[in-house]
Coordinates of C-alpha atoms in Angstrom, one line a residue:
X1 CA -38.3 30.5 37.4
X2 CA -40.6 33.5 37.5
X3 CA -42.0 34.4 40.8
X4 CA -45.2 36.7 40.7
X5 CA -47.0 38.7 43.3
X6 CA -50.0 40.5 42.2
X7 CA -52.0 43.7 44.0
X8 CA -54.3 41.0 46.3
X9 CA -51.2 39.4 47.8
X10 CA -51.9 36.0 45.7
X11 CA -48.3 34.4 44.7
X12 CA -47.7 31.9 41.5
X13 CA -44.5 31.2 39.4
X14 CA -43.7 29.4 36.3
X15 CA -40.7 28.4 34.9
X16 CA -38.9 28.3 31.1
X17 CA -35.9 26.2 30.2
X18 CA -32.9 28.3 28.7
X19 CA -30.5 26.8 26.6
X20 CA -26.9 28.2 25.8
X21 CA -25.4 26.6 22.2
X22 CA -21.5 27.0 22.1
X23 CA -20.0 28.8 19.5
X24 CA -18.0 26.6 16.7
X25 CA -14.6 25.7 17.4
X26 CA -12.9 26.7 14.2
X27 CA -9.8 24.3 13.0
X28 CA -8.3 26.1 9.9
X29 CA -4.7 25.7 8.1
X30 CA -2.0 28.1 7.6
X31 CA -1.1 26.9 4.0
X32 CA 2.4 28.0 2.2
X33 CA 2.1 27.7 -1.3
X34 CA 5.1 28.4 -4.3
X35 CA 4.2 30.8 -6.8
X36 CA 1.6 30.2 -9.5
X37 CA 0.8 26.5 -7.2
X38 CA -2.5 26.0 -5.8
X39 CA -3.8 27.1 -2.4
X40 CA -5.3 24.8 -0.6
X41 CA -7.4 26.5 2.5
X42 CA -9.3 24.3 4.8
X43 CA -11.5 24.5 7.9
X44 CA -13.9 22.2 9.9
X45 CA -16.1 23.0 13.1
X46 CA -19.9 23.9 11.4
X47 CA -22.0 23.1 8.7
X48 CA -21.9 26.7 6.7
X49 CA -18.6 28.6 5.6
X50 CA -17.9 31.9 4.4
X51 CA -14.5 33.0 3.2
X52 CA -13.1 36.3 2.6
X53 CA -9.3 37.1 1.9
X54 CA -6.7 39.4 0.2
X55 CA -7.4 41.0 -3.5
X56 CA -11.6 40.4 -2.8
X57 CA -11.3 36.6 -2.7
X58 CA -14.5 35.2 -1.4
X59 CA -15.7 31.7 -1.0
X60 CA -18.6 29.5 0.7
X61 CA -16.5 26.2 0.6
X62 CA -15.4 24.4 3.1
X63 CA -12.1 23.5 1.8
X64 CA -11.7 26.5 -1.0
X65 CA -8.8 25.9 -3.6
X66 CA -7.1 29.1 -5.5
X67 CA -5.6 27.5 -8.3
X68 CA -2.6 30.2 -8.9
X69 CA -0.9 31.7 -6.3
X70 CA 0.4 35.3 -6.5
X71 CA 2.6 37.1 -4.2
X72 CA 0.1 39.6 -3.5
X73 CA -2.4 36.7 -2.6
X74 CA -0.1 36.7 0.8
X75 CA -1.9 37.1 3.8
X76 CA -4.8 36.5 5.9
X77 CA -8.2 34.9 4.6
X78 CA -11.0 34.7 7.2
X79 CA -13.5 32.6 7.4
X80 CA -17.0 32.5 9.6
X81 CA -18.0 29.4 10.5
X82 CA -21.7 28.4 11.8
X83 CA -22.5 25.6 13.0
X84 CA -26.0 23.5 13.3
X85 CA -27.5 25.7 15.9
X86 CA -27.1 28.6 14.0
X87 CA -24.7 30.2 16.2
X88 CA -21.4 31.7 14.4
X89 CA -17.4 32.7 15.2
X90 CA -14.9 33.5 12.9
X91 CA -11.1 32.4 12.2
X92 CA -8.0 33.3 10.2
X93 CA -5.7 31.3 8.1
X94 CA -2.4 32.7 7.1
X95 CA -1.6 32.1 3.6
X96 CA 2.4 32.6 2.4
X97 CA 3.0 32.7 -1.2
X98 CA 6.9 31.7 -1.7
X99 CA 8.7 33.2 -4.8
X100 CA 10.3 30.8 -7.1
X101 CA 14.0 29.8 -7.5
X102 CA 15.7 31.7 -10.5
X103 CA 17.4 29.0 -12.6
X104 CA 20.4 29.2 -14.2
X105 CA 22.6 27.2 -16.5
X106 CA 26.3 28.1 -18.1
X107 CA 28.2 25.5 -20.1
X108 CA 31.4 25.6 -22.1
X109 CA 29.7 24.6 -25.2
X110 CA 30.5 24.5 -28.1
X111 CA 32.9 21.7 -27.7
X112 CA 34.4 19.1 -29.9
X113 CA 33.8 15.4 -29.3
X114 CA 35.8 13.7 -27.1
X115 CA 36.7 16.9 -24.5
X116 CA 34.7 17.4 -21.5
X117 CA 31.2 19.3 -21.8
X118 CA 30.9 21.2 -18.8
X119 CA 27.7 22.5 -16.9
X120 CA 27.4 24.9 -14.2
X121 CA 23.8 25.2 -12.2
X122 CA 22.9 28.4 -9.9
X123 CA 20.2 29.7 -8.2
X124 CA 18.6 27.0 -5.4
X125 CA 20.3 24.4 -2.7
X126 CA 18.9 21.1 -5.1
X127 CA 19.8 20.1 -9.0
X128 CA 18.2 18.0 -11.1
X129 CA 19.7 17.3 -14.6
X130 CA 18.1 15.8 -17.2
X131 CA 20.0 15.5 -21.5
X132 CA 20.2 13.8 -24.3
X133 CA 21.8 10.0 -24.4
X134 CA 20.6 9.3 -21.2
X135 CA 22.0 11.6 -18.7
X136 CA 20.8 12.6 -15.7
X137 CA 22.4 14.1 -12.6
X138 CA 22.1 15.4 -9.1
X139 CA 25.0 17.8 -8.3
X140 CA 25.1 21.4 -8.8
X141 CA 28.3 21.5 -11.6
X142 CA 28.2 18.3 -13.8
X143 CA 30.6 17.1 -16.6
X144 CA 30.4 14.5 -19.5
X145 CA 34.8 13.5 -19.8
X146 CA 35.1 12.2 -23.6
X147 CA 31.8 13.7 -24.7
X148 CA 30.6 12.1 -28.0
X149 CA 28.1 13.7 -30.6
X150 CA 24.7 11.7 -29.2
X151 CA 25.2 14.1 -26.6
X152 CA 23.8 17.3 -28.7
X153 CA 20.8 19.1 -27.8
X154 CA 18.5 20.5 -25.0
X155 CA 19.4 19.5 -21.4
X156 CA 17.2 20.9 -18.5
X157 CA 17.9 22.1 -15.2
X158 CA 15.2 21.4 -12.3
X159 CA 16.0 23.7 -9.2
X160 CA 15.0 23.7 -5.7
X161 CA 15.2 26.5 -3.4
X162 CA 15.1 26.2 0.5
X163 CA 11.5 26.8 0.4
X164 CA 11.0 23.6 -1.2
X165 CA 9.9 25.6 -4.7
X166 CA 11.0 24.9 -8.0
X167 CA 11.7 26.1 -11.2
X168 CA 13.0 25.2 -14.5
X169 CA 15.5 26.2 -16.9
X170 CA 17.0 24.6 -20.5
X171 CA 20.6 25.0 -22.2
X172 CA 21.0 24.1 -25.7
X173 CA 24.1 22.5 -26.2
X174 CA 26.4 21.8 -29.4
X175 CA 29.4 18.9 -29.8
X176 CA 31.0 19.9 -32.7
X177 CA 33.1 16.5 -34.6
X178 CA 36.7 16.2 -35.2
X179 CA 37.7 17.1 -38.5
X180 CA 38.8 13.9 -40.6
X181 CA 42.2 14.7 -41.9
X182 CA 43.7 12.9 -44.5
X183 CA 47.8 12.5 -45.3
X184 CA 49.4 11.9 -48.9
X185 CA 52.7 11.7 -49.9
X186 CA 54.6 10.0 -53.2
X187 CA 56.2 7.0 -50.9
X188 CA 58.5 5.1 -51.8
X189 CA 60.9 7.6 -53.1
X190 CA 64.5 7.0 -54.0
X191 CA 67.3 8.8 -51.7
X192 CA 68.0 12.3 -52.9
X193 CA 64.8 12.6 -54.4
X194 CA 62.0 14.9 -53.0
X195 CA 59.5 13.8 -50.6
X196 CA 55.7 15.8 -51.2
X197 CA 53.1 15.5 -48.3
X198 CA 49.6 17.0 -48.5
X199 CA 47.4 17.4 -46.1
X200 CA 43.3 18.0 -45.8
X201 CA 40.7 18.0 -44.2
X202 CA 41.4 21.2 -42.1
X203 CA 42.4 24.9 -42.2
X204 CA 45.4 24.5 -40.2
X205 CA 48.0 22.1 -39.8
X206 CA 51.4 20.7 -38.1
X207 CA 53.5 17.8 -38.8
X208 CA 55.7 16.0 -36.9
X209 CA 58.5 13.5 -38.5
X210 CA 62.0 13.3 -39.1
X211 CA 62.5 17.2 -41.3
X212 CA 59.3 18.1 -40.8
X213 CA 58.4 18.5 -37.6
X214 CA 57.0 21.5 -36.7
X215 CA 56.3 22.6 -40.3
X216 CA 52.7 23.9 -40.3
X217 CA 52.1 24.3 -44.4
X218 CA 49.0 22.3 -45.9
X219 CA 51.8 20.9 -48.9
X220 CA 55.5 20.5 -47.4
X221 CA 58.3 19.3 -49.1
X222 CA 61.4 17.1 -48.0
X223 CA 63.5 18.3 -50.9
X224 CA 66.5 15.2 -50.5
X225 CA 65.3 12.4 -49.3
X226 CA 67.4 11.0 -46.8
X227 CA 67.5 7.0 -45.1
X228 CA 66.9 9.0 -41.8
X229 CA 63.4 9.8 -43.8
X230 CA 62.4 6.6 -43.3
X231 CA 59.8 6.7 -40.6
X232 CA 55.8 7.6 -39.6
X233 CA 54.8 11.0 -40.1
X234 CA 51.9 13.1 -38.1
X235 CA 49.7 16.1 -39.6
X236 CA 47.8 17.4 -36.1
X237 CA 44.7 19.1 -38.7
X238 CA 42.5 22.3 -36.3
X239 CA 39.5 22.9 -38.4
X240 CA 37.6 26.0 -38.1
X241 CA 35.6 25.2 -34.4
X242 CA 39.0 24.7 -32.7
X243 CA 38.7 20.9 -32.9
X244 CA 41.6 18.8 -33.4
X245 CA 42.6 15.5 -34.6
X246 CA 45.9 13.9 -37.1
X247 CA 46.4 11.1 -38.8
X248 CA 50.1 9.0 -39.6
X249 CA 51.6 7.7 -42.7
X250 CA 54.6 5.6 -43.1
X251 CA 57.3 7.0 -45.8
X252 CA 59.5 4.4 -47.1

């Protein structure tokens, strides 16, 4: 109200209505987001929004996205907010940008088929594995016993850090097959008469039977046959990855 007195003495007034508009009340999040994830900012209070943030980042969404996050993208994005009045305030949103987990796999392959492939997994608190014939695991160190050729090729290692990231990692692995060794000899032979055994399929070997055992030539000779010769002989064949198998035959 407006009182006024003018020079006469006369007195009259009027009055105006005043009206006060709040200012917004600004919402925002405080997102954390892994590296090269989106960032997902939001805010609510107003009708009009203008972002501004870290490495000139600007936006007059609501709800802005940043499809990649960096670690230099960390920090605080601001964003003024006016609402249908026209009146305006501002608020910030702390962004985090989390580094990855650095995934890591060691194995003890090569190996031959039938030993036990073994993996070991680093760099995060959770393991995911994922292979060939249908394995799969949770554990940070896992191991196939009796491994059998199917289980050739690329396994992959998903890791989780404490921050929730992830990251992933592969390991090509080889099974190498036992060599197929193969014993001859000239059974039956008569007593006193040599006994000739020959062995393949490796490029070492090591027999076992009455006079031979321990021999470790390709071609060995019992040069008098003996009754006491009459029994199953073993050549144990290494081929050239280390892997071992034998094979028996009977000399009468």
């Amino acid at each position: 109200t407006l009182t006024v007195t003018n020079a006469n003495g006369c007195v009259n007034l009027t009055t105006t209505f005043v009206q006060i508009n709040p200012l917004p009340v600004i919402t925002v999040n405080n997102p954390t987001a892994c590296l090269n994830q989106p960032i997902n900012l939001s805010a609510n209070g107003g009708i009009a929004y203008s972002w501004s943030g870290p490495l000139g980042f600007t936006s007059f969404a609501q709800n802005p996205n940043i499809p990649s996050a960096q670690l230099n993208m960390t920090g605080g994005y601001s964003v003024v907010v006016t609402s249908a009045q026209g009146c305006s305030a501002q608020a910030v949103a702390n962004v985090s940008v989390i580094s990855l987990p650095n995934p890591n796999i060691t194995s003890n392959s090569p190996v031959c088929m039938g030993s036990t492939l073994s993996f070991t997994g680093s760099g995060g608190v959770g393991y995911s594995w994922v292979g060939p014939n249908g394995f799969a695991s949770n554990i940070s160190n896992p191991s196939i016993a009796g491994v059998q050729l199917a289980a050739n090729g690329i396994y992959t290692l998903v890791v989780t850090a404490a921050s929730s990231c992830t990251n992933v990692t592969t390991a090509s692995v080889l099974i190498n097959a036992l060599p197929q060794p193969t014993l001859n000899t000239n059974s039956p032979v008569c007593q006193f008469q040599p006994i000739n055994f020959g062995g393949l399929g490796g490029v070492t070997y090591t027999w076992s039977g009455p006079g031979l055992t321990g021999n470790q030539q390709p071609n060995p000779v019992i040069a008098s046959a003996q009754m006491s010769n009459n029994a199953t002989y073993t050549v144990t064949v290494t081929d050239a990855n280390g892997c071992v198998n034998f094979t028996t035959a009977p000399v009468v």
